[in-house]
Short mmCIF file of C-alpha atoms in Angstrom, two decimals:
data_model
loop_
_atom_site.label_atom_id
_atom_site.label_comp_id
_atom_site.label_asym_id
_atom_site.label_seq_id
_atom_site.Cartn_x
_atom_site.Cartn_y
_atom_site.Cartn_z
CA MET A 268 63.62 81.86 161.75
CA TRP A 269 62.42 79.96 158.71
CA ASN A 270 60.46 82.98 157.46
CA LYS A 271 63.49 85.26 157.92
CA SER A 272 65.69 82.83 155.99
CA LEU A 273 63.09 82.61 153.25
CA VAL A 274 62.92 86.40 152.98
CA HIS A 275 66.71 86.62 152.62
CA SER A 276 66.68 83.86 150.01
CA VAL A 277 63.96 85.59 147.95
CA LYS A 278 65.80 88.92 148.24
CA ALA A 279 69.02 87.31 147.05
CA TRP A 280 67.31 85.81 144.01
CA ILE A 281 65.72 89.17 143.19
CA LEU A 282 69.11 90.88 143.42
CA LEU A 283 70.65 88.15 141.31
CA GLY A 284 67.97 88.61 138.66
CA LEU A 285 68.58 92.34 138.49
CA LEU A 286 72.33 91.88 138.21
CA LEU A 287 71.88 89.51 135.30
CA PHE A 288 70.96 92.56 133.25
CA SER A 289 74.46 94.01 133.51
CA PHE A 290 75.98 94.48 130.07
CA PRO A 291 79.27 95.65 128.54
CA SER A 292 79.82 98.10 125.70
CA PHE A 293 83.02 98.28 123.74
CA ALA A 294 85.16 101.07 122.34
CA LYS A 295 88.84 101.12 121.49
CA GLU A 296 89.37 104.80 122.37
CA GLU A 297 87.31 104.78 125.56
CA GLY A 298 88.02 101.28 126.88
CA VAL A 299 85.32 98.90 128.10
CA LYS A 300 82.28 100.20 129.97
CA LEU A 301 80.29 97.84 132.19
CA GLU A 302 76.85 98.95 133.36
CA TRP A 303 74.16 97.37 135.53
CA ARG A 304 70.85 98.24 137.11
CA PRO A 305 71.00 99.88 140.56
CA ILE A 306 70.09 97.81 143.61
CA PRO A 307 68.08 99.66 146.31
CA ASP A 308 69.84 100.18 149.66
CA SER A 309 73.14 98.76 148.41
CA GLY A 310 76.36 99.87 150.05
CA GLY A 311 78.23 99.80 146.74
CA TYR A 312 79.33 97.16 144.28
CA ILE A 313 82.34 95.04 143.53
CA VAL A 314 83.09 94.10 139.93
CA GLU A 315 85.11 90.98 139.19
CA ILE A 316 86.58 90.42 135.74
CA LYS A 317 88.12 87.08 134.77
CA ASP A 318 90.34 86.70 131.70
CA SER A 319 90.80 83.57 129.58
CA ARG A 320 93.59 82.31 131.88
CA GLY A 321 91.36 82.54 134.95
CA LYS A 322 93.03 85.60 136.46
CA ILE A 323 90.49 87.72 138.34
CA THR A 324 90.72 91.46 138.92
CA LYS A 325 88.39 93.32 141.28
CA GLU A 326 87.22 96.91 141.46
CA LYS A 327 84.86 98.59 143.95
CA THR A 328 82.49 101.39 143.01
CA ASN A 329 79.50 103.24 144.41
CA GLY A 330 78.05 103.86 140.94
CA THR A 331 76.38 101.52 138.50
CA GLN A 332 79.08 101.55 135.81
CA ILE A 333 82.85 101.38 135.49
CA GLN A 334 85.27 102.22 132.68
CA ILE A 335 88.27 99.91 132.35
CA GLU A 336 91.09 99.33 129.88
CA LEU A 337 91.41 95.73 128.70
CA PRO A 338 93.45 94.19 125.89
CA PRO A 339 91.49 92.33 123.19
CA GLY A 340 90.33 88.89 124.29
CA SER A 341 87.56 86.85 125.92
CA TYR A 342 86.45 87.72 129.44
CA GLU A 343 83.76 87.05 132.03
CA HIS A 344 82.42 89.46 134.63
CA ARG A 345 80.12 89.35 137.61
CA ILE A 346 78.73 92.03 139.94
CA GLY A 347 78.67 91.70 143.72
CA VAL A 348 76.34 93.83 145.90
CA LEU A 349 77.90 95.18 149.10
CA ASN A 350 75.86 95.58 152.28
CA LYS A 351 76.22 98.45 154.73
CA TYR A 352 79.19 96.66 156.33
CA GLY A 353 81.09 96.52 153.05
CA ARG A 354 80.64 92.79 152.59
CA VAL A 355 79.24 91.02 149.53
CA SER A 356 75.64 89.94 150.07
CA VAL A 357 75.09 88.39 146.64
CA TYR A 358 76.91 87.88 143.31
CA SER A 359 75.48 87.71 139.83
CA THR A 360 76.38 84.79 137.61
CA TRP A 361 79.48 85.05 135.41
CA ILE A 362 78.58 86.82 132.16
CA PRO A 363 80.92 86.39 129.15
CA PHE A 364 81.96 89.25 126.89
CA GLU A 365 84.64 89.98 124.32
CA VAL A 366 86.91 92.95 123.80
CA ILE A 367 87.59 93.46 120.09
CA LEU A 368 90.20 95.81 118.72
CA SER A 369 88.50 97.83 115.98
CA GLN A 370 90.93 98.34 113.10
CA LYS A 371 90.49 99.66 109.60
CA PRO A 372 89.68 96.68 107.35
CA GLU A 373 91.70 95.92 104.24
CA ILE A 374 90.30 94.51 101.01
CA LEU A 375 92.28 92.31 98.64
CA ALA A 376 91.38 91.91 94.99
CA ALA A 377 88.89 89.14 94.25
CA ASN A 378 90.33 85.97 92.69
CA LYS A 379 87.67 86.27 90.01
CA ASN A 380 85.78 89.51 89.60
CA LYS A 381 84.21 89.23 86.11
CA PHE A 382 80.89 87.41 85.71
CA LEU A 383 78.07 87.10 83.28
CA ASN A 384 74.80 87.86 84.99
CA LYS A 385 73.59 84.27 84.72
CA ASP A 386 76.85 82.92 86.19
CA LEU A 387 77.11 85.29 89.16
CA PRO A 388 77.41 83.11 92.29
CA GLU A 389 75.04 83.68 95.18
CA THR A 390 77.86 83.16 97.67
CA PHE A 391 81.42 84.44 97.33
CA GLU A 392 84.48 85.02 99.50
CA ILE A 393 85.98 88.36 100.46
CA LYS A 394 89.68 88.31 101.32
CA GLY A 395 91.47 90.96 103.35
CA LYS A 396 92.40 91.80 106.95
CA HIS A 397 90.82 92.84 110.26
CA PHE A 398 87.43 91.20 109.71
CA THR A 399 85.24 90.71 112.81
CA GLU A 400 81.67 89.70 113.56
CA ALA A 401 80.89 93.42 113.77
CA THR A 402 82.12 94.12 110.23
CA LYS A 403 79.36 95.51 108.01
CA VAL A 404 79.34 94.72 104.27
CA VAL A 405 77.82 97.13 101.75
CA LEU A 406 77.64 96.27 98.03
CA LYS A 407 76.41 98.84 95.50
CA ASP A 408 75.83 98.60 91.77
CA SER A 409 76.91 101.13 89.15
CA LYS A 410 73.77 103.21 89.79
CA GLY A 411 74.47 103.48 93.50
CA ASN A 412 71.71 101.06 94.52
CA GLU A 413 72.56 98.87 97.49
CA ILE A 414 72.58 95.13 96.80
CA PRO A 415 70.76 93.16 99.53
CA VAL A 416 73.09 90.94 101.59
CA LYS A 417 71.36 87.87 102.98
CA SER A 418 74.11 86.66 105.33
CA ILE A 419 77.73 87.26 106.37
CA ASP A 420 79.86 84.41 107.69
CA VAL A 421 83.22 85.55 109.11
CA LYS A 422 85.54 82.54 108.85
CA ASN A 423 88.52 84.36 110.39
CA SER A 424 90.06 87.83 110.46
CA GLU A 425 91.09 87.50 106.80
CA THR A 426 88.15 85.69 105.19
CA MET A 427 84.41 86.21 105.14
CA VAL A 428 81.72 84.59 103.06
CA VAL A 429 78.91 86.81 101.81
CA THR A 430 75.57 85.61 100.43
CA ILE A 431 73.56 87.99 98.27
CA ASP A 432 69.99 87.95 97.01
CA LYS A 433 70.16 86.94 93.33
CA LYS A 434 66.59 88.10 92.81
CA ASN A 435 68.11 91.59 92.75
CA SER A 436 71.15 90.63 90.69
CA PRO A 437 73.49 93.60 90.10
CA ASP A 438 74.58 94.85 86.72
CA GLY A 439 77.73 96.80 85.85
CA ALA A 440 80.60 97.66 88.21
CA VAL A 441 79.91 96.66 91.82
CA SER A 442 81.67 98.53 94.65
CA LEU A 443 82.45 97.03 98.04
CA ARG A 444 82.49 98.90 101.35
CA LEU A 445 83.52 97.34 104.69
CA GLU A 446 82.78 99.14 107.94
CA ASN A 447 84.24 98.28 111.34
CA PRO A 448 83.11 99.98 114.57
CA ARG A 449 84.47 103.44 115.42
CA ASN A 450 84.24 104.63 111.79
CA LYS A 451 86.92 102.28 110.41
CA VAL A 452 86.05 102.04 106.69
CA ALA A 453 87.61 100.51 103.58
CA GLU A 454 86.19 100.85 100.06
CA ARG A 455 86.96 99.12 96.78
CA GLU A 456 85.57 100.38 93.49
CA ASN A 457 84.92 97.86 90.68
CA TYR A 458 85.21 94.92 93.07
CA LEU A 459 82.91 92.88 90.82
CA LEU A 460 82.07 93.34 87.14
CA VAL A 461 78.73 91.93 85.97
CA ALA A 462 77.18 92.11 82.49
CA GLU A 463 74.63 90.29 80.34
CA THR A 464 76.94 89.35 77.45
CA GLU A 465 80.63 88.73 76.87
CA GLU A 466 80.85 91.87 74.71
CA GLU A 467 79.32 94.05 77.42
CA LEU A 468 81.64 92.50 80.01
CA ALA A 469 84.72 93.19 77.87
CA ALA A 470 83.62 96.81 77.32
CA LEU A 471 82.97 97.23 81.04
CA GLU A 472 86.39 95.83 81.90
CA SER A 473 88.08 98.16 79.43
CA LYS A 474 86.20 101.17 80.81
CA THR A 475 87.03 100.43 84.45
CA SER A 476 90.68 99.62 83.69
CA SER A 477 91.23 102.94 81.91
CA SER A 478 89.94 104.86 84.94
CA SER A 479 91.31 102.62 87.71
CA VAL A 480 94.17 104.96 88.68
CA SER A 481 92.03 108.10 88.55
CA SER A 482 91.00 107.71 92.20
CA GLY A 483 94.54 108.09 93.52
CA PRO A 484 95.77 110.39 96.27
CA SER A 485 95.30 113.54 94.20
CA SER A 486 91.50 113.51 94.64
CA PHE A 487 90.15 116.27 96.86
CA ASP A 488 88.60 115.09 100.15
CA PHE A 489 85.75 117.54 100.76
CA GLY A 490 84.52 115.73 103.87
CA ALA A 491 87.89 115.95 105.61
CA VAL A 492 88.30 119.62 104.64
CA ALA A 493 84.89 120.47 106.09
CA ARG A 494 85.82 118.76 109.36
CA SER A 495 89.20 120.48 109.58
CA ALA A 496 87.56 123.82 108.79
CA VAL A 497 85.32 123.41 111.84
CA LEU A 498 88.01 121.93 114.10
CA PRO A 499 91.64 121.76 112.89
CA GLY A 500 92.94 118.20 113.06
CA TRP A 501 89.46 116.64 112.90
CA GLY A 502 89.81 115.91 109.18
CA GLN A 503 93.20 114.27 109.73
CA TYR A 504 91.69 112.12 112.50
CA TYR A 505 88.80 111.19 110.16
CA GLN A 506 91.36 110.12 107.53
CA GLN A 507 93.15 108.00 110.17
CA LYS A 508 96.48 109.71 109.67
CA SER A 509 99.33 109.45 112.15
CA THR A 510 98.97 110.90 115.64
CA PHE A 511 101.60 113.50 114.78
CA ARG A 512 99.75 114.76 111.69
CA THR A 513 96.48 114.81 113.62
CA ALA A 514 97.85 116.76 116.59
CA ILE A 515 100.34 119.12 114.92
CA PHE A 516 97.77 121.44 113.29
CA PRO A 517 95.57 122.16 116.33
CA SER A 518 98.75 122.60 118.38
CA LEU A 519 100.24 125.12 115.93
CA ILE A 520 96.95 127.00 115.63
CA ILE A 521 96.55 127.16 119.42
CA VAL A 522 100.08 128.55 119.80
CA ALA A 523 99.61 131.03 116.94
CA GLY A 524 96.20 132.03 118.31
CA GLY A 525 97.70 132.65 121.76
CA TYR A 526 100.45 134.78 120.23
CA ALA A 527 97.89 136.77 118.20
CA ALA A 528 95.78 137.32 121.33
CA ALA A 529 98.85 138.60 123.22
CA LYS A 530 99.73 140.94 120.35
CA GLY A 531 96.14 142.17 120.19
CA SER A 532 96.25 143.01 123.88
CA SER A 533 99.57 144.87 123.41
CA TYR A 534 98.15 146.83 120.48
CA LEU A 535 95.07 147.89 122.46
CA SER A 536 97.28 148.96 125.35
CA ALA A 537 99.51 151.02 123.02
CA THR A 538 96.50 152.76 121.41
CA HIS A 539 95.09 153.59 124.86
CA GLU A 540 98.41 155.16 125.89
CA LEU A 541 98.52 157.17 122.65
CA ASP A 542 94.95 158.41 123.11
CA ALA A 543 95.71 159.35 126.73
CA ALA A 544 98.79 161.35 125.65
CA ARG A 545 96.77 163.21 123.00
CA GLN A 546 94.01 164.05 125.46
CA SER A 547 96.56 165.27 128.02
CA ASN A 548 98.19 167.46 125.37
CA ILE A 549 94.85 169.13 124.62
CA VAL A 550 94.17 169.72 128.32
CA PHE A 551 97.64 171.19 129.04
CA ASN A 552 97.53 173.47 125.99
CA SER A 553 94.06 174.74 126.92
CA ALA A 554 95.08 175.38 130.52
CA PHE A 555 98.27 177.23 129.46
CA LEU A 556 96.39 179.48 127.04
CA GLN A 557 93.88 180.40 129.75
CA SER A 558 96.36 180.98 132.60
CA ALA A 559 99.69 181.75 130.81
CA ASN A 560 101.44 179.72 133.55
CA PRO A 561 104.99 178.75 132.38
CA ALA A 562 104.83 175.51 134.39
CA LEU A 563 101.83 174.36 132.36
CA PHE A 564 103.75 175.21 129.16
CA ASN A 565 106.60 172.91 130.23
CA LEU A 566 104.15 170.11 130.98
CA ALA A 567 102.43 170.59 127.64
CA LEU A 568 105.75 170.57 125.80
CA TYR A 569 106.97 167.42 127.58
CA ASN A 570 103.67 165.66 126.94
CA TYR A 571 103.83 166.64 123.26
CA THR A 572 107.29 165.04 122.89
CA GLN A 573 105.81 161.73 124.18
CA ILE A 574 103.13 161.53 121.51
CA SER A 575 105.51 160.65 118.64
CA PRO A 576 107.19 157.62 120.30
CA LYS A 577 103.81 156.38 121.55
CA TYR A 578 102.46 156.63 118.01
CA SER A 579 105.47 154.70 116.67
CA HIS A 580 104.97 152.06 119.36
CA ALA A 581 101.27 151.70 118.43
CA VAL A 582 102.16 151.33 114.72
CA SER A 583 104.79 148.70 115.59
CA GLU A 584 102.27 146.72 117.68
CA TYR A 585 99.74 146.93 114.84
CA ASN A 586 102.26 145.52 112.35
CA GLU A 587 103.18 142.68 114.71
CA LEU A 588 99.48 141.91 115.19
CA GLY A 589 99.11 141.67 111.41
CA VAL A 590 102.04 139.23 111.25
CA ALA A 591 100.49 137.15 114.06
CA PHE A 592 97.17 136.91 112.21
CA GLY A 593 99.07 136.02 109.03
CA VAL A 594 100.85 133.15 110.78
CA LEU A 595 97.56 131.96 112.27
CA GLY A 596 95.87 132.06 108.85
CA PHE A 597 98.81 130.27 107.24
CA PHE A 598 98.65 127.37 109.71
CA TYR A 599 94.87 127.16 109.28
CA LEU A 600 95.25 127.08 105.48
CA ILE A 601 97.96 124.40 105.63
CA ASN A 602 95.63 122.37 107.85
CA LEU A 603 92.95 122.52 105.12
CA VAL A 604 95.43 121.75 102.32
CA ASP A 605 96.73 118.70 104.19
CA ALA A 606 93.20 117.39 104.72
CA GLY A 607 92.09 118.09 101.15
CA PHE A 608 95.01 117.13 98.94
CA PHE A 609 96.85 114.58 101.09
CA PRO A 610 94.10 112.23 102.28
CA GLY A 611 96.48 109.50 103.47
CA SER A 612 97.07 106.02 102.09
CA LYS A 613 94.68 104.68 99.47
CA GLN A 614 94.52 101.43 97.57
CA VAL A 615 94.21 101.61 93.79
CA ASN A 616 94.18 99.10 90.97
CA VAL A 617 96.91 99.25 88.35
CA GLU A 618 96.03 98.00 84.89
CA GLY A 619 97.65 94.65 84.14
CA THR A 620 98.00 93.58 87.79
CA ASN A 621 95.72 91.80 90.25
CA THR A 622 97.42 93.12 93.38
CA PRO A 623 96.19 96.40 94.91
CA VAL A 624 98.78 99.13 95.33
CA SER A 625 98.86 101.40 98.40
CA VAL A 626 99.58 105.01 97.44
CA SER A 627 100.69 107.37 100.21
CA PRO A 628 101.88 111.03 100.20
CA LEU A 629 105.55 111.21 101.19
CA LEU A 630 107.21 114.10 103.05
CA ARG A 631 110.58 113.36 104.58
CA ASN A 632 113.85 114.98 105.56
CA THR A 633 116.97 113.25 104.17
CA ARG A 634 120.68 113.73 104.76
CA GLU A 635 122.99 114.52 101.88
CA SER A 636 126.14 112.43 101.43
CA PRO A 637 129.02 113.03 101.80
CA SER A 638 129.06 115.44 104.76
CA THR A 639 131.03 118.67 104.53
CA PHE A 640 134.01 119.26 106.86
CA ALA A 641 133.31 122.29 109.08
CA SER A 642 135.99 122.87 111.73
CA GLY A 643 137.92 120.88 114.33
CA ASN A 644 136.46 117.40 114.48
CA SER A 645 132.96 118.46 113.42
CA TYR A 646 131.17 117.93 110.13
CA LEU A 647 128.35 119.89 108.54
CA SER A 648 125.60 117.50 107.48
CA GLN A 649 123.54 118.86 104.59
CA GLN A 650 119.78 118.19 104.70
CA ARG A 651 117.08 118.29 102.05
CA MET A 652 113.30 117.97 102.15
CA GLU A 653 111.64 115.51 99.75
CA LEU A 654 107.98 115.65 98.71
CA GLY A 655 106.48 112.88 96.61
CA VAL A 656 104.28 109.79 96.49
CA GLU A 657 105.14 106.34 97.82
CA PHE A 658 103.84 103.16 96.14
CA THR A 659 103.71 99.96 98.21
CA TRP A 660 102.89 96.49 96.88
#
């Protein structure tokens, strides 16, 4: 009895040790995935997840991973091994994990961004929004060389402290790039200006100020166009546009492609009918000439009268097929234009101000006022489409 109890105790500790290697992975779009090592001869597993308020949810599975949707917050989980009777034989310890909502970071202008090389601080604050422990900081000098970052201390979601290696002190205009998981990126050109002398610093400031608005929304986004060329809507998703603008282009192209395929099938069917009528006409004429049978003459004449309408029908189907391909090409081209020339909101610096300005393409439908009286108790509301650029401070 003692030996049997000892064996069960050792087995339980072995199972517990294996379960301690369970780990979560995080993704906003896919939810939270929990995985663990398989236990031999197990009858399944039960996963318990406890939120910060102590509420526990349970889920059974026969696999070694589960996919669950959880709101951002702090959690703990443990894995229970089920025996062949469906009862828990052992639990792992509670393992903490966090679910973090990955959002596109925002960068605010630095309180002071002009430094002489000798006065450049080793540690400085970055202000903005949506900072997390997973946020990556990339600093590059005017030549595109990356500036080594020694440490990143995230104080809260709006403040982080970055320490750089002053042995590789930058020179010129320094750009800042913040990267959150799931390809959420924000960039800021000329975030810091560094020069050896006051004269060089003033010249650098003048140069960057004169070109600060040149990176507005009119720049062509080659990366997004390449993505949308391969898969319509992919470029819009890469630019983090609205769900509507991301989904509308593949939807329109799928519908137009289906219509073009239907018209192509109709055109092929019409050409087959026309070819069949022409072949029948040749056969009937040949048979009549050989036999001089009046019945064959009537068949040949009737068949000949069918060739003209079948030809007209084939031409009509061909024209409709051309229109269908034109519509498909138009939607595909608009998809590329939207990805290339309307890359979504961008932040730019305006000379004379310290606050970044968000510049967004604007396309909206507005109602004219006053409305026009139509008939009875109804009014005709006049509409107009407006295309422009929206500036937000």
